[in-house]
Structures are given as C-alpha cells and as structure tokens.
mmCIF file of C-alpha atoms and ligand atoms in Angstrom:
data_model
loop_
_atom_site.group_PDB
_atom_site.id
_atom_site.type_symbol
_atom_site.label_atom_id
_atom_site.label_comp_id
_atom_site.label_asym_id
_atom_site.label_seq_id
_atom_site.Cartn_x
_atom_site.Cartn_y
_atom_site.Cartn_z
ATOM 1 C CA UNK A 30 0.000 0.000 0.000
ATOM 2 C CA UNK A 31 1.121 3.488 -0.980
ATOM 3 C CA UNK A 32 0.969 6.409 1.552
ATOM 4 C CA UNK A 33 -0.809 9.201 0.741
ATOM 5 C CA UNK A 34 -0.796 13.089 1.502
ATOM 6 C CA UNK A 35 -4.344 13.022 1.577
ATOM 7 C CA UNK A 36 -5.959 16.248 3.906
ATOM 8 C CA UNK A 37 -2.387 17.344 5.057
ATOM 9 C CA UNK A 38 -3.167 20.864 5.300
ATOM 10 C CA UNK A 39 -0.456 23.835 4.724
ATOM 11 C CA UNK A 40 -1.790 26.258 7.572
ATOM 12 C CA UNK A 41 -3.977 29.193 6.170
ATOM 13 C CA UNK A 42 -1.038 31.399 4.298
ATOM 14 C CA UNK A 43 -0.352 28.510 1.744
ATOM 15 C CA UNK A 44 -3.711 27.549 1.558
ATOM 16 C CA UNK A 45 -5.256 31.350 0.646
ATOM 17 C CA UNK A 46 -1.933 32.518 -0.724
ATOM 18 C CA UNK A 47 -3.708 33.840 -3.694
ATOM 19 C CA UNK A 48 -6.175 35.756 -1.748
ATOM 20 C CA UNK A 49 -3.648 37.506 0.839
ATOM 21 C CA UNK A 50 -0.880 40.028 0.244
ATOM 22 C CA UNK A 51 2.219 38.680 -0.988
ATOM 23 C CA UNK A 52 4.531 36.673 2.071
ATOM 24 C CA UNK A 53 8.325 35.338 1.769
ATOM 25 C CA UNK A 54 8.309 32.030 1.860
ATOM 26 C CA UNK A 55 11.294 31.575 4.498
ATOM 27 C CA UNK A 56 9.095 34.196 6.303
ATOM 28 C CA UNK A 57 6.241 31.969 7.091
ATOM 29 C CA UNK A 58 5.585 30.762 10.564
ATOM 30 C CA UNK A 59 2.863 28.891 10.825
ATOM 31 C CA UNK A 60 1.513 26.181 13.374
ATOM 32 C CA UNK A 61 -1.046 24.910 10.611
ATOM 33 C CA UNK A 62 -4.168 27.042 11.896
ATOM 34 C CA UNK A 63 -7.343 27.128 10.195
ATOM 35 C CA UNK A 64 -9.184 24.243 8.725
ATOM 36 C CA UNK A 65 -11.592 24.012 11.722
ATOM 37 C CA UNK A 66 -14.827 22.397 11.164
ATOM 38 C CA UNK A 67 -18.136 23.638 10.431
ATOM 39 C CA UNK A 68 -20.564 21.496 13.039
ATOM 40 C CA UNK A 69 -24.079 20.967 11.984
ATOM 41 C CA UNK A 70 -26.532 21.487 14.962
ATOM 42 C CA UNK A 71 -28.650 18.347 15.387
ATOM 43 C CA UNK A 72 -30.183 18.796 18.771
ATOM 44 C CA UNK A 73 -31.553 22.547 19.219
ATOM 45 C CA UNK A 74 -34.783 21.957 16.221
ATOM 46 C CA UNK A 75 -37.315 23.158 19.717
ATOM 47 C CA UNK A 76 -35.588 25.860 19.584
ATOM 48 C CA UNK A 77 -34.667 26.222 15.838
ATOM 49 C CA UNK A 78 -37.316 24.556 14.177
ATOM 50 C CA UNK A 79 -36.142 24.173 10.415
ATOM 51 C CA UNK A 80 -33.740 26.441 10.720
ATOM 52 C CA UNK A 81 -30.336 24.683 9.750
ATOM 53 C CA UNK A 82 -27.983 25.889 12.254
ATOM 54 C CA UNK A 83 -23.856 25.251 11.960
ATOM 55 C CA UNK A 84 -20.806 26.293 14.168
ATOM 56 C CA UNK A 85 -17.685 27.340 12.938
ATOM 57 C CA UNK A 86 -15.679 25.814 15.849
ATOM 58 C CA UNK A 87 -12.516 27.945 16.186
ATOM 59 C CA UNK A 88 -11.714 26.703 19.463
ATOM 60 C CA UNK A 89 -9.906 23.616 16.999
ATOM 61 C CA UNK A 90 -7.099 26.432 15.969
ATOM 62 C CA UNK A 91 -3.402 25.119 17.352
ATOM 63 C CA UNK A 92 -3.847 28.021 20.781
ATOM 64 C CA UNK A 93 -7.380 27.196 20.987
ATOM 65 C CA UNK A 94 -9.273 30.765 19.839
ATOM 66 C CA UNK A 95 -9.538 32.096 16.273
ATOM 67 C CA UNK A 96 -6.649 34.460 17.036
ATOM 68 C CA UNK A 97 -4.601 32.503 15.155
ATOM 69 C CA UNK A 98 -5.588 32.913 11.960
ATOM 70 C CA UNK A 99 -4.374 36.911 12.115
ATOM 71 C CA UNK A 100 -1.208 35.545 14.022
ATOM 72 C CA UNK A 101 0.467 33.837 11.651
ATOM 73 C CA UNK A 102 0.026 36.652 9.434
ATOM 74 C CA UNK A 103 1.193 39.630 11.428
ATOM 75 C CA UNK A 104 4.027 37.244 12.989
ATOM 76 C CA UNK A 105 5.166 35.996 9.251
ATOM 77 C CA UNK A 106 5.113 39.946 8.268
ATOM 78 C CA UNK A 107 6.927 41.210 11.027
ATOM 79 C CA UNK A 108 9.315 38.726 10.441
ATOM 80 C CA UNK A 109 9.924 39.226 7.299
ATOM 81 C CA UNK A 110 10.159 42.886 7.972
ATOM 82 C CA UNK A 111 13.041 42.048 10.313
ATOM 83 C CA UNK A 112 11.349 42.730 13.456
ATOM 84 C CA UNK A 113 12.580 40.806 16.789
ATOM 85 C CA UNK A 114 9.715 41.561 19.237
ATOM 86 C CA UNK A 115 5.929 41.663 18.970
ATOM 87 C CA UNK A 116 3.164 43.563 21.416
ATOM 88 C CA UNK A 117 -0.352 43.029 22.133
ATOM 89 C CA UNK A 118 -3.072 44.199 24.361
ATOM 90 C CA UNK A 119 -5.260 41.504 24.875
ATOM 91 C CA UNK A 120 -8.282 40.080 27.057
ATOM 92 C CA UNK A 121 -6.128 37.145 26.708
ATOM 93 C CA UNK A 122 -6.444 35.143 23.776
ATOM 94 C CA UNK A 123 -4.427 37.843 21.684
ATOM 95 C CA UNK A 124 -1.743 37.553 23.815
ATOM 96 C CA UNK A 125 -1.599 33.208 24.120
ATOM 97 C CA UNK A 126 -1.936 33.033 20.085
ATOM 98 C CA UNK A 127 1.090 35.908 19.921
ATOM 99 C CA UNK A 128 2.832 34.149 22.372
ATOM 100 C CA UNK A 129 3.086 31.368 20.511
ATOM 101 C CA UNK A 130 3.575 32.334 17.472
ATOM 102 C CA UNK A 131 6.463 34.510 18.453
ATOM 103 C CA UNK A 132 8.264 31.308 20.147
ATOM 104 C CA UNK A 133 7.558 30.069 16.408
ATOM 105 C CA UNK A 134 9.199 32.697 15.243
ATOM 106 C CA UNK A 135 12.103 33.355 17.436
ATOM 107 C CA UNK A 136 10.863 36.609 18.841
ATOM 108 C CA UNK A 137 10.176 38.478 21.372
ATOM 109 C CA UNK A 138 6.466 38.913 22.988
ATOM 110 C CA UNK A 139 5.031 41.329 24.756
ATOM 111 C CA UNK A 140 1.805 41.257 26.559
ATOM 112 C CA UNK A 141 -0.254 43.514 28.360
ATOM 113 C CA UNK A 142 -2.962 42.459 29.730
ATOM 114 C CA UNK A 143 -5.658 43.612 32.423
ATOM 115 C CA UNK A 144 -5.028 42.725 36.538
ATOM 116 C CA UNK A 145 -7.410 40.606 36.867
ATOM 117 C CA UNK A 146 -10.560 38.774 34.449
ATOM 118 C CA UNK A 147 -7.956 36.995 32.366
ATOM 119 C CA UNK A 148 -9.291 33.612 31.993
ATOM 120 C CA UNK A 149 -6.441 31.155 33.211
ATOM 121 C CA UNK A 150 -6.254 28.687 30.387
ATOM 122 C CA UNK A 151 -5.227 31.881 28.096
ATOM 123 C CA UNK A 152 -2.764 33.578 31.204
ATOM 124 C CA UNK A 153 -1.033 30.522 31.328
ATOM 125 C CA UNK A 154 -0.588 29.685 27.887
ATOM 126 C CA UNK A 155 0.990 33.576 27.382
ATOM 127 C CA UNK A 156 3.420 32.475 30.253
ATOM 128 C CA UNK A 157 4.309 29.448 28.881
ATOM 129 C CA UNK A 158 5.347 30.482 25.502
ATOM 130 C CA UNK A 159 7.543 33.167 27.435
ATOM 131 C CA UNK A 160 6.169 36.320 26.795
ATOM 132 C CA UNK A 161 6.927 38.909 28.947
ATOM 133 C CA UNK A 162 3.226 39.336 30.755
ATOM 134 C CA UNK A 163 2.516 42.525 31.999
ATOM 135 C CA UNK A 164 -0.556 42.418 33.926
ATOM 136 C CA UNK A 165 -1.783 46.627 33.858
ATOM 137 C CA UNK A 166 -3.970 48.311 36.885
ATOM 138 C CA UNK A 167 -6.591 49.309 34.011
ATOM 139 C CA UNK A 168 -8.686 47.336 31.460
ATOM 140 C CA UNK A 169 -8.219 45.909 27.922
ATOM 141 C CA UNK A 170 -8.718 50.016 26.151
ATOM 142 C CA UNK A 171 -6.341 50.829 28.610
ATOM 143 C CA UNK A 172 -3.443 48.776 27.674
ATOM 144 C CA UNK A 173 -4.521 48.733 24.036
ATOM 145 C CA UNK A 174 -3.702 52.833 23.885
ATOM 146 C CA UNK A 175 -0.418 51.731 25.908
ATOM 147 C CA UNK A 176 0.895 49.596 23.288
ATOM 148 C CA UNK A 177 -0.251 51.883 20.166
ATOM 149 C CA UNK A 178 1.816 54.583 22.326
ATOM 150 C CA UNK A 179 5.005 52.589 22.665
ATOM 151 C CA UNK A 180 4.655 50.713 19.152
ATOM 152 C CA UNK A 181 4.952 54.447 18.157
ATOM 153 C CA UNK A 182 8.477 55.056 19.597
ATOM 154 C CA UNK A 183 9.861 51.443 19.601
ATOM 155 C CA UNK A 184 10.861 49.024 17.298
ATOM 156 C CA UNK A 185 8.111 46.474 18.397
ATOM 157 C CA UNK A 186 5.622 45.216 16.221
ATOM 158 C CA UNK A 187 2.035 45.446 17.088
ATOM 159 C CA UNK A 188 0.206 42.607 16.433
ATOM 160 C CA UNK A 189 -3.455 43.926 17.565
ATOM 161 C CA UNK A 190 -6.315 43.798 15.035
ATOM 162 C CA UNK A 191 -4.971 47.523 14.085
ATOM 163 C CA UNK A 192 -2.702 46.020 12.230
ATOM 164 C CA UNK A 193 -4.275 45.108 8.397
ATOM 165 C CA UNK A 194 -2.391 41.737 8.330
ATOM 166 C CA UNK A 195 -4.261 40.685 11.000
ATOM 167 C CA UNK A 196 -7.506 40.811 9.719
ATOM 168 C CA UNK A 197 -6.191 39.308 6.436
ATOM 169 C CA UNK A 198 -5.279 35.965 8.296
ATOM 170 C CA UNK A 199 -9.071 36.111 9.808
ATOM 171 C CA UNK A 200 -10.983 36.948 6.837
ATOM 172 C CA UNK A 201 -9.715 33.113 5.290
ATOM 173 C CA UNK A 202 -12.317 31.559 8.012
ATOM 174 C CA UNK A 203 -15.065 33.309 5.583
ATOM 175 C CA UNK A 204 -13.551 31.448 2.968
ATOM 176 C CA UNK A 205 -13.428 28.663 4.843
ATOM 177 C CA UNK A 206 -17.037 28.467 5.604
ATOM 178 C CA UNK A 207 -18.169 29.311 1.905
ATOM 179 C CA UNK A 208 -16.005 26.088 0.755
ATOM 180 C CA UNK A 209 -17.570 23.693 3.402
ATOM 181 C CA UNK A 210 -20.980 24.918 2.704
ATOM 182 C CA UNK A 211 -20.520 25.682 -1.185
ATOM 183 C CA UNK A 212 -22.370 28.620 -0.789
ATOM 184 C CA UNK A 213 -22.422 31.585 1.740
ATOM 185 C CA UNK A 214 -25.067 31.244 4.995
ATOM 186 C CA UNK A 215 -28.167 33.587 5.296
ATOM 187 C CA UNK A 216 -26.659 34.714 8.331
ATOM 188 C CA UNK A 217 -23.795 35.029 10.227
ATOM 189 C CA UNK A 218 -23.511 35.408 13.953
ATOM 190 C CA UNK A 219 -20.352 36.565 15.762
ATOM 191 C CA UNK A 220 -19.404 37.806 19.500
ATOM 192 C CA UNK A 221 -18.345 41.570 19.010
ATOM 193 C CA UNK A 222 -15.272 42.738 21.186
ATOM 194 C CA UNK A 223 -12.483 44.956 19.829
ATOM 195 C CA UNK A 224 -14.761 44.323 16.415
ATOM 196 C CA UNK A 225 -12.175 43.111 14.400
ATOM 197 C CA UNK A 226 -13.356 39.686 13.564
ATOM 198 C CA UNK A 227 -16.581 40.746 12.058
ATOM 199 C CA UNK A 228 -14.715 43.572 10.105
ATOM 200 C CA UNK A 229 -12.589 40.548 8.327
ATOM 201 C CA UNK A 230 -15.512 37.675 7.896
ATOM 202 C CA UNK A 231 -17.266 40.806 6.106
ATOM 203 C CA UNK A 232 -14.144 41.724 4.127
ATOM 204 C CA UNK A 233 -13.398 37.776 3.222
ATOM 205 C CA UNK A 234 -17.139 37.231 1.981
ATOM 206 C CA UNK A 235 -16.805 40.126 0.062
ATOM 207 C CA UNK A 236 -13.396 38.847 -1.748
ATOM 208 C CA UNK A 237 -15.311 35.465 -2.732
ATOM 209 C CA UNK A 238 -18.192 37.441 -3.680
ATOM 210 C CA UNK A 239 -16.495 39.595 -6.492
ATOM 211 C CA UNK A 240 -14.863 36.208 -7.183
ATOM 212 C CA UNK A 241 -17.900 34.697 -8.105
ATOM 213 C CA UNK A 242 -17.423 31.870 -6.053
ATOM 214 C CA UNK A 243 -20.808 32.553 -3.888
ATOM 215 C CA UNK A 244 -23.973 34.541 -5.293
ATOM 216 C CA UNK A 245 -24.779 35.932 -2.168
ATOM 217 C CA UNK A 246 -23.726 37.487 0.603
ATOM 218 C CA UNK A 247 -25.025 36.764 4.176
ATOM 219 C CA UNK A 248 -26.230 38.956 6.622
ATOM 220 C CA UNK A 249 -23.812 40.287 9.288
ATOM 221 C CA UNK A 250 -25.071 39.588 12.949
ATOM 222 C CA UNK A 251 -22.598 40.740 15.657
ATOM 223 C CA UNK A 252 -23.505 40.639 19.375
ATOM 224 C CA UNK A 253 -21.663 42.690 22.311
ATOM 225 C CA UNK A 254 -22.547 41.599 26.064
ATOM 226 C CA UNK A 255 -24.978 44.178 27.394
ATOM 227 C CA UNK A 256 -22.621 45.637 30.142
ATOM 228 C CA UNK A 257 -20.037 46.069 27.479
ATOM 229 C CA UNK A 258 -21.654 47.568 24.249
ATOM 230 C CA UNK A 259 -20.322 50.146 23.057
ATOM 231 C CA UNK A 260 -21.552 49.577 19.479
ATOM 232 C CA UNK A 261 -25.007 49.279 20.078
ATOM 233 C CA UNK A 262 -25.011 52.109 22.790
ATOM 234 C CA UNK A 263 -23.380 54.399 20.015
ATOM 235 C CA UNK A 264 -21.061 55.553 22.613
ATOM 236 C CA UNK A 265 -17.689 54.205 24.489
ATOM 237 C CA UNK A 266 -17.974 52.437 27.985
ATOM 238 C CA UNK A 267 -16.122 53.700 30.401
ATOM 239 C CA UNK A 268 -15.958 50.638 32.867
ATOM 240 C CA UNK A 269 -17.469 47.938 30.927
ATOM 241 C CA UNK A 270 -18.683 44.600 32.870
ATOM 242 C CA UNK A 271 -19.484 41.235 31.445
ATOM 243 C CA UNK A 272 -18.885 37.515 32.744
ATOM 244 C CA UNK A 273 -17.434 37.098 28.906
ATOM 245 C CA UNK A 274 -14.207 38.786 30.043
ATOM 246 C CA UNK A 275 -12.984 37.894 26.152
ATOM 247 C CA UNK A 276 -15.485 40.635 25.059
ATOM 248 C CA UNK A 277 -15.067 43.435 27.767
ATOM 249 C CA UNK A 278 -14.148 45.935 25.697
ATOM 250 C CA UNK A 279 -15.150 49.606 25.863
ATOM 251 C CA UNK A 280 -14.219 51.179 22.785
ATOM 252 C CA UNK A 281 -13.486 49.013 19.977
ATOM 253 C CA UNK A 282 -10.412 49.609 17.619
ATOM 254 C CA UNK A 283 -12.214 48.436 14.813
ATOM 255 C CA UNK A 284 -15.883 49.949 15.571
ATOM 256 C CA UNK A 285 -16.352 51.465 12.254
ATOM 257 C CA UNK A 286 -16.017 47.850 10.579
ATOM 258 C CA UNK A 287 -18.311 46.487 12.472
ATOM 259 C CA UNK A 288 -20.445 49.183 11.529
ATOM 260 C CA UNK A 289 -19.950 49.045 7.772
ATOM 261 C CA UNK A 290 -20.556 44.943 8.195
ATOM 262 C CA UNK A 291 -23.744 45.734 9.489
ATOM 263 C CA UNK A 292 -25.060 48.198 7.145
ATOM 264 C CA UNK A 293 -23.530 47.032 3.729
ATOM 265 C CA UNK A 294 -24.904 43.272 4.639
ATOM 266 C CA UNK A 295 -28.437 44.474 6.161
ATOM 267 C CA UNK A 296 -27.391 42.679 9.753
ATOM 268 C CA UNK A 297 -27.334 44.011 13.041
ATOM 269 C CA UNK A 298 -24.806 44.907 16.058
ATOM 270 C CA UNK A 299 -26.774 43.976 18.760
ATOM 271 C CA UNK A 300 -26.536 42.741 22.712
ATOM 272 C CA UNK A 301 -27.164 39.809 25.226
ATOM 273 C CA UNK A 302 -26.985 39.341 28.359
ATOM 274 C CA UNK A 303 -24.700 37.618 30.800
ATOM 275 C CA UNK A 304 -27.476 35.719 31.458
ATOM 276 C CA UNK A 305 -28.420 34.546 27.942
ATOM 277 C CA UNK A 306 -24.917 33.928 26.949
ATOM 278 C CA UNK A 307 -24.641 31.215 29.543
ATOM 279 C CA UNK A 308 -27.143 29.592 28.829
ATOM 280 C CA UNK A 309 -25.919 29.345 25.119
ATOM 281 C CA UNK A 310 -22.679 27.921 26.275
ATOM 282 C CA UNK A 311 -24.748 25.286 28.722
ATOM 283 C CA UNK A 312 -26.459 24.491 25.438
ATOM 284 C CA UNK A 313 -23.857 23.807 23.722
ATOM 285 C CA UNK A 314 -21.448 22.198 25.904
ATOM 286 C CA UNK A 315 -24.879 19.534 27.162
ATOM 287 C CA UNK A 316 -26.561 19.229 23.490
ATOM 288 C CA UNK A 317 -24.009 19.760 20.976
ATOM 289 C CA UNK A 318 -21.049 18.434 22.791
ATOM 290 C CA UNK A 319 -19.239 21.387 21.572
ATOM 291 C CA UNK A 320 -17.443 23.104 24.617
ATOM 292 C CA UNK A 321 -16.377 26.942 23.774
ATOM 293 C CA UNK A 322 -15.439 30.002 26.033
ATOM 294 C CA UNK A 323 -18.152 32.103 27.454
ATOM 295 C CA UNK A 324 -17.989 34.925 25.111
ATOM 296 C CA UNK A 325 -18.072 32.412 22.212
ATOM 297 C CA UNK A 326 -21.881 31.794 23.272
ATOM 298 C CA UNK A 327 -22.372 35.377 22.690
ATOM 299 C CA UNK A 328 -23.157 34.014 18.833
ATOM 300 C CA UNK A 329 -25.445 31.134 19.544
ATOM 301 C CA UNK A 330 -27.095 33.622 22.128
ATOM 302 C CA UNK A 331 -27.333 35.988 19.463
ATOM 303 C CA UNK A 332 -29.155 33.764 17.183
ATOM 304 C CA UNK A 333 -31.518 32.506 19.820
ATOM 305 C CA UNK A 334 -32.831 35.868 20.527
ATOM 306 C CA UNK A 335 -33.066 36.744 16.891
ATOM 307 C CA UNK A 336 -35.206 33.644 16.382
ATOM 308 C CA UNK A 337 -37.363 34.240 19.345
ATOM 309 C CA UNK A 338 -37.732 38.011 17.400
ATOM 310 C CA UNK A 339 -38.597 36.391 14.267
ATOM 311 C CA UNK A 340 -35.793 37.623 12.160
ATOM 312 C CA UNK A 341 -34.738 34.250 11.420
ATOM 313 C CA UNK A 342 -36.817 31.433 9.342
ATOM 314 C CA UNK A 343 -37.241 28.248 8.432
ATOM 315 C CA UNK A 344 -34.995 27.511 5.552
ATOM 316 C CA UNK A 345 -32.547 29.808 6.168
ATOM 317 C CA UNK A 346 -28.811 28.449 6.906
ATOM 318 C CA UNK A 347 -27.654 30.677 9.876
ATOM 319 C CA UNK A 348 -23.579 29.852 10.936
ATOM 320 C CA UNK A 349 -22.311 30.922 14.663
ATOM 321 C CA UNK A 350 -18.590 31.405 14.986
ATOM 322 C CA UNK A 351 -17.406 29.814 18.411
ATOM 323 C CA UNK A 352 -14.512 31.850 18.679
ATOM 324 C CA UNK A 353 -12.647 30.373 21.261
ATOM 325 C CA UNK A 354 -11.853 26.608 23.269
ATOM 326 C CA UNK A 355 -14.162 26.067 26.470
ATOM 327 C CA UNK A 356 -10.890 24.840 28.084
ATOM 328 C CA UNK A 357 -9.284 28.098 28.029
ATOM 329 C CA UNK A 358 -11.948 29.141 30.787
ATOM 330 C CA UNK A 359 -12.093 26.300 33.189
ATOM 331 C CA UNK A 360 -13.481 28.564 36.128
ATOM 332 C CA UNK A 361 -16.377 29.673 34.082
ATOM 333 C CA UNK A 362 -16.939 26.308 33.142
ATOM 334 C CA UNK A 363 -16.370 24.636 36.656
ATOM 335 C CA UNK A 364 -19.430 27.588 38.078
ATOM 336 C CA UNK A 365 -21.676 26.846 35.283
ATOM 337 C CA UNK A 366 -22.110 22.412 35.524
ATOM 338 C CA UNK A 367 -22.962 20.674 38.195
ATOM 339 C CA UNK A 368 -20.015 19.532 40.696
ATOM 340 C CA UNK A 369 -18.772 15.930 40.861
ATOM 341 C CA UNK A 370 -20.011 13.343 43.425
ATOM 342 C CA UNK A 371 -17.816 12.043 45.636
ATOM 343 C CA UNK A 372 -18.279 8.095 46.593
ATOM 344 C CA UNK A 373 -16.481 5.944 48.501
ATOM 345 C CA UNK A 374 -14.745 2.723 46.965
ATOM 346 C CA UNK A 375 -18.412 0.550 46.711
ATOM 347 C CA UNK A 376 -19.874 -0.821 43.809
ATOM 348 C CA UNK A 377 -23.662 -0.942 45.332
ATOM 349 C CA UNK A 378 -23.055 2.886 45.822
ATOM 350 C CA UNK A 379 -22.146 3.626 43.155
ATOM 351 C CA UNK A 380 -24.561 1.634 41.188
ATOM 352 C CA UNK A 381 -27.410 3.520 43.245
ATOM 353 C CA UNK A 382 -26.015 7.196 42.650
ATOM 354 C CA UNK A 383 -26.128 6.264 39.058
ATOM 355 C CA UNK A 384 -29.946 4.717 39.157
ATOM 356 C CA UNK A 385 -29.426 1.179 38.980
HETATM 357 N N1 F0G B 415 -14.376 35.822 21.188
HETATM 358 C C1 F0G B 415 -13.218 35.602 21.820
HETATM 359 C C2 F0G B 415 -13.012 34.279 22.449
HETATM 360 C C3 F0G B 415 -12.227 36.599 21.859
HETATM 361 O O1 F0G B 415 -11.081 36.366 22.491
HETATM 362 C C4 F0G B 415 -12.478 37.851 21.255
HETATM 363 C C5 F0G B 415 -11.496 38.916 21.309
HETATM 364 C C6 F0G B 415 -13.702 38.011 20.598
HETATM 365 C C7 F0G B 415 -14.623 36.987 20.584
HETATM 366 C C8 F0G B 415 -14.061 39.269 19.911
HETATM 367 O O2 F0G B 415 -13.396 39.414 18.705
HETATM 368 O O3 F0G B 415 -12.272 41.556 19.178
HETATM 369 O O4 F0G B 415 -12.394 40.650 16.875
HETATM 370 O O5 F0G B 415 -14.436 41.516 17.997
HETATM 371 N N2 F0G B 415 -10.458 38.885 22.017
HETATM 372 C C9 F0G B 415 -9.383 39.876 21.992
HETATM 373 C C10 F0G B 415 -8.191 39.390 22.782
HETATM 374 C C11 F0G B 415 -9.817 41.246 22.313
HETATM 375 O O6 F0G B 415 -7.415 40.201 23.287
HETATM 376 O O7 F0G B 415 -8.005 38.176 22.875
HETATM 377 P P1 F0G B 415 -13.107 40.879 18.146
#
C-alpha cells in the first residue's frame, strides 16, 4: 500500500496565498491554523425549528481561539520585515496566540494584559510560551492605547487587530465556511469585542463574492454583552462589565467595521446578556457536545434571541462562529455544571447514585 498526503493541510497562508498580500516564503511561521470544522446542529430543532444551524468551531485552531488565523500573518510579516519583538493588548487570547507564534518565530512577545478577568487557560498559555506578561492596573482600552503609544516610539511590532495583516489571516475563516458549505449562509452570527473579527468575515465574503465563487452574501449579525456595548449604545464604555471577560471591551479599535458589516450586509450589532450567553454555552457544551469560552456563546445567544424576534426562518442556513476553546476558561466552566459526586470505593453505591 502506498501512503498518501491526503488532507495534510499547509496552515492558512499557503492555503489562501492567492487571496492575501504577498509573504516570503522563508518568512512563514505557521503552526497549521485554520481548517476548523463547520458542526451541523442536530439537537436545538425546539428551539430552531427548520432552521439549519452550523458552528464554525474555532476553538480547533493550534492556541485554541480564532486568534490565530491573524497571528500567523502579522508574525510571518513582522518577520519578514526584520522585526525581533511583537506587542499586544489583549483580554487574553491575543496575547496566548502571539505568544506562541512569536516562540515560532524566534521573537520576542510582549503582553499587556488587564489585573485581573484573564481567563487562566489563556494567562497561562501567554506564560508558557515566554512572553513577557505585563498584567496593567486598568482594562483591555487601557493597555490597548499603551501599546499603540510605545509601538509608536519602539521598534516592536504590534500585532493587535490595528494592524491590516491581521484581519487578512481572519478573513480566510469566511472562505473557509463558503467552501464547506458551497455557498455563503443567510446569516452570520459573531461575538463583538475589539470588532475586528466581524470587520474581516465581512471583508473575506466580500473577496469570494467579487470572485464569483458565492452569489450571495449573508447577513452580518454581531452581538456585544450588554454591560459592554459600546456599538449598540453608540457611545464608548467607560468601565465595561461582562462575565465574557474575552469581550469586555469599551471602545473598539475596529468599531467602524463592524459598523460598515452591518449596514452594507443588512445585519445588526446587537446585545445579550450575561445571562443569555450562559445559557448558550450550557447548550452547547450539554446538546451539541461542543465546549467553547463564554464569550463564544455570545453568537449562539445571538441567534436565539433573533429567532425568538422572528428575524430568522425556516430555511434559512444561519452559521455561529465559536470563537474560542471552552478549556481556556475552566473557572467559568467549573461555576456553570454541576459539581462531581464524591463516593467511597463501593460498587452498590455507586450503582445507586447512578440509578441502577
Ligand atoms: N471571542 C473571543 C473568544 C475573543 O477572544 C475575542 C477577542 C472576541 C470573541 C471578539 O473578537 O475583538 O475581533 O471583535 N479577544 C481579543 C483578545 C480582544 O485580546 O483576545 P473581536
């Protein structure tokens, strides 16, 4: 029998080479993100009726969030500009996907992150892949103007969503979901933070649009949490709040993407609640067996309430991005299911706890 490359996959800058800005080839560093599934939804019909419902399960990507996809793009540019050190603010998924990709790299990262409401799967990962982790006494637009300030006077790379490679590498997950489905969704629902992700899914529809590879384009549907929406508010948050720490932003870098997504594609920018976007993650994690960070909910939450509104109908194919791994948020997780019992060393126990 002959082996066979079959579904070896070159990591997103070879595969959508001929859609992204020309790249060295000794400057790619890549740990073979993208290719993440698209997961039908078999078990939500009382909620979704006919409604065919998919997740685009980012969690899958090699640090576990979608981040990844505009890493290896900003860390392959910066290193083939030359550059030996990389900066982020982050809410911490930012800063574990730079991380790594700047150990990839050989560089230097840089991290600054808010004291405190850093999930601890993403804290740790940022520590393990050495960066240099500065926890700040202010939140996520707080360190975010720090690093634009020192990016200005250093010779650091910033590796934010402010910089246009980023949001290259993310826009290929637009492609990816047009391939799987073979044509582009009705709608698609996304958690809104710094607003950078919607601003590339828009821009990466779009580029297969005037392709002609899809005849339509879907409907933009971003959600903010409701103690941190800026967007929707029309105004920035001075001290924004939301268990979806991922998300608790108060003044978006990319807020006038978000907008234009919204109003070329007809969609909305809308909120949930804390409340609503745990029980989306329950959902998920219990029905779908799909396990994704808090703020990842914030899409299927999204969706639910537009259904229950009536915006959404039978027939229509309606994706959720799940933007980031339930494992990067094990506190969350550990608050929201119920806690293990404890039994001693007896089969008849144990056999009666579990209803025999
Ligand atoms: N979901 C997760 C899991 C995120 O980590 C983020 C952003 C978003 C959604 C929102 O995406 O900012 O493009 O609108 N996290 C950034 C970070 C801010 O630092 O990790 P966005």
């Amino acid at each position: 029998m002959q082996l066979t490359r079959k579904g070896l996959w070159g990591g997103l800058i070879r595969e959508f080479r001929d859609f992204l800005p020309e790249i060295s080839d000794s400057a790619i560093t890549t740990l073979r993100e993208g290719n993440t599934p698209l997961v039908e939804v078999e078990n939500l019909k009382d909620i979704f009726g006919d409604i065919r419902l998919l997740l685009k399960y980012e969690g899958l990507n090699p640090t576990g969030s979608f981040k990844d996809r505009g890493m290896t793009f900003a860390v392959s540019k910066a290193r083939e500009e030359g550059a030996k050190a990389v900066i982020c603010a982050s809410t911490g998924n930012t800063s574990a996907s730079a991380a790594a990709y700047a150990a990839k790299a050989g560089m230097k990262a840089y991290v600054l992150v808010p004291d405190g409401g850093i999930a601890l799967g993403k804290l740790s990962q940022a520590m393990m892949h050495g960066a240099l982790v500065l926890q700040i006494k202010g939140n996520f637009d707080d360190a975010l103007n720090l690093v634009k300030e020192i990016t200005k006077n250093y010779p650091i790379k910033l590796v934010n969503s402010i910089n246009p490679f980023r949001i290259e590498g993310q826009k290929t997950a637009a492609f990816e979901v047009c391939e799987h489905l073979g044509f582009a969704p009705t709608y698609h629902f996304l958690p809104v933070g710094n607003a950078g992700n919607i601003t590339a899914y828009w821009k990466g529809y779009n580029e297969y649009y005037r392709e002609g590879f899809i005849s339509n384009l879907p409907k933009m549907m971003g959600f903010q949490a409701e103690g941190s929406a800026p967007i929707v508010l029309g105004h920035p948050i001075e001290d924004p709040h939301t268990i979806a720490t991922a998300i608790k932003i108060g003044n978006p870098a990319s807020w006038e993407g978000a907008l234009k997504a919204k109003k070329e594609s007809g969609g909305v920018i809308d909120m949930v609640s804390d409340e609503e976007i745990l029980e989306a993650y329950k959902l998920l994690a219990s029905r779908e067996g799909v396990f994704c960070e808090p703020a990842s909910a914030a899409s299927l939450a999204g969706a639910i309430k537009m259904k229950k509104e009536g915006v959404l109908n039978d027939g229509d194919t309606v994706v959720c991005t799940l933007t980031g791994h339930g494992l990067k948020d094990p506190d969350n997780a550990m608050n929201n299911s119920p806690k293990p019992t404890k039994v001693p060393v007896d089969i008849d126990k144990i056999l009666e706890i579990m209803g025999f």
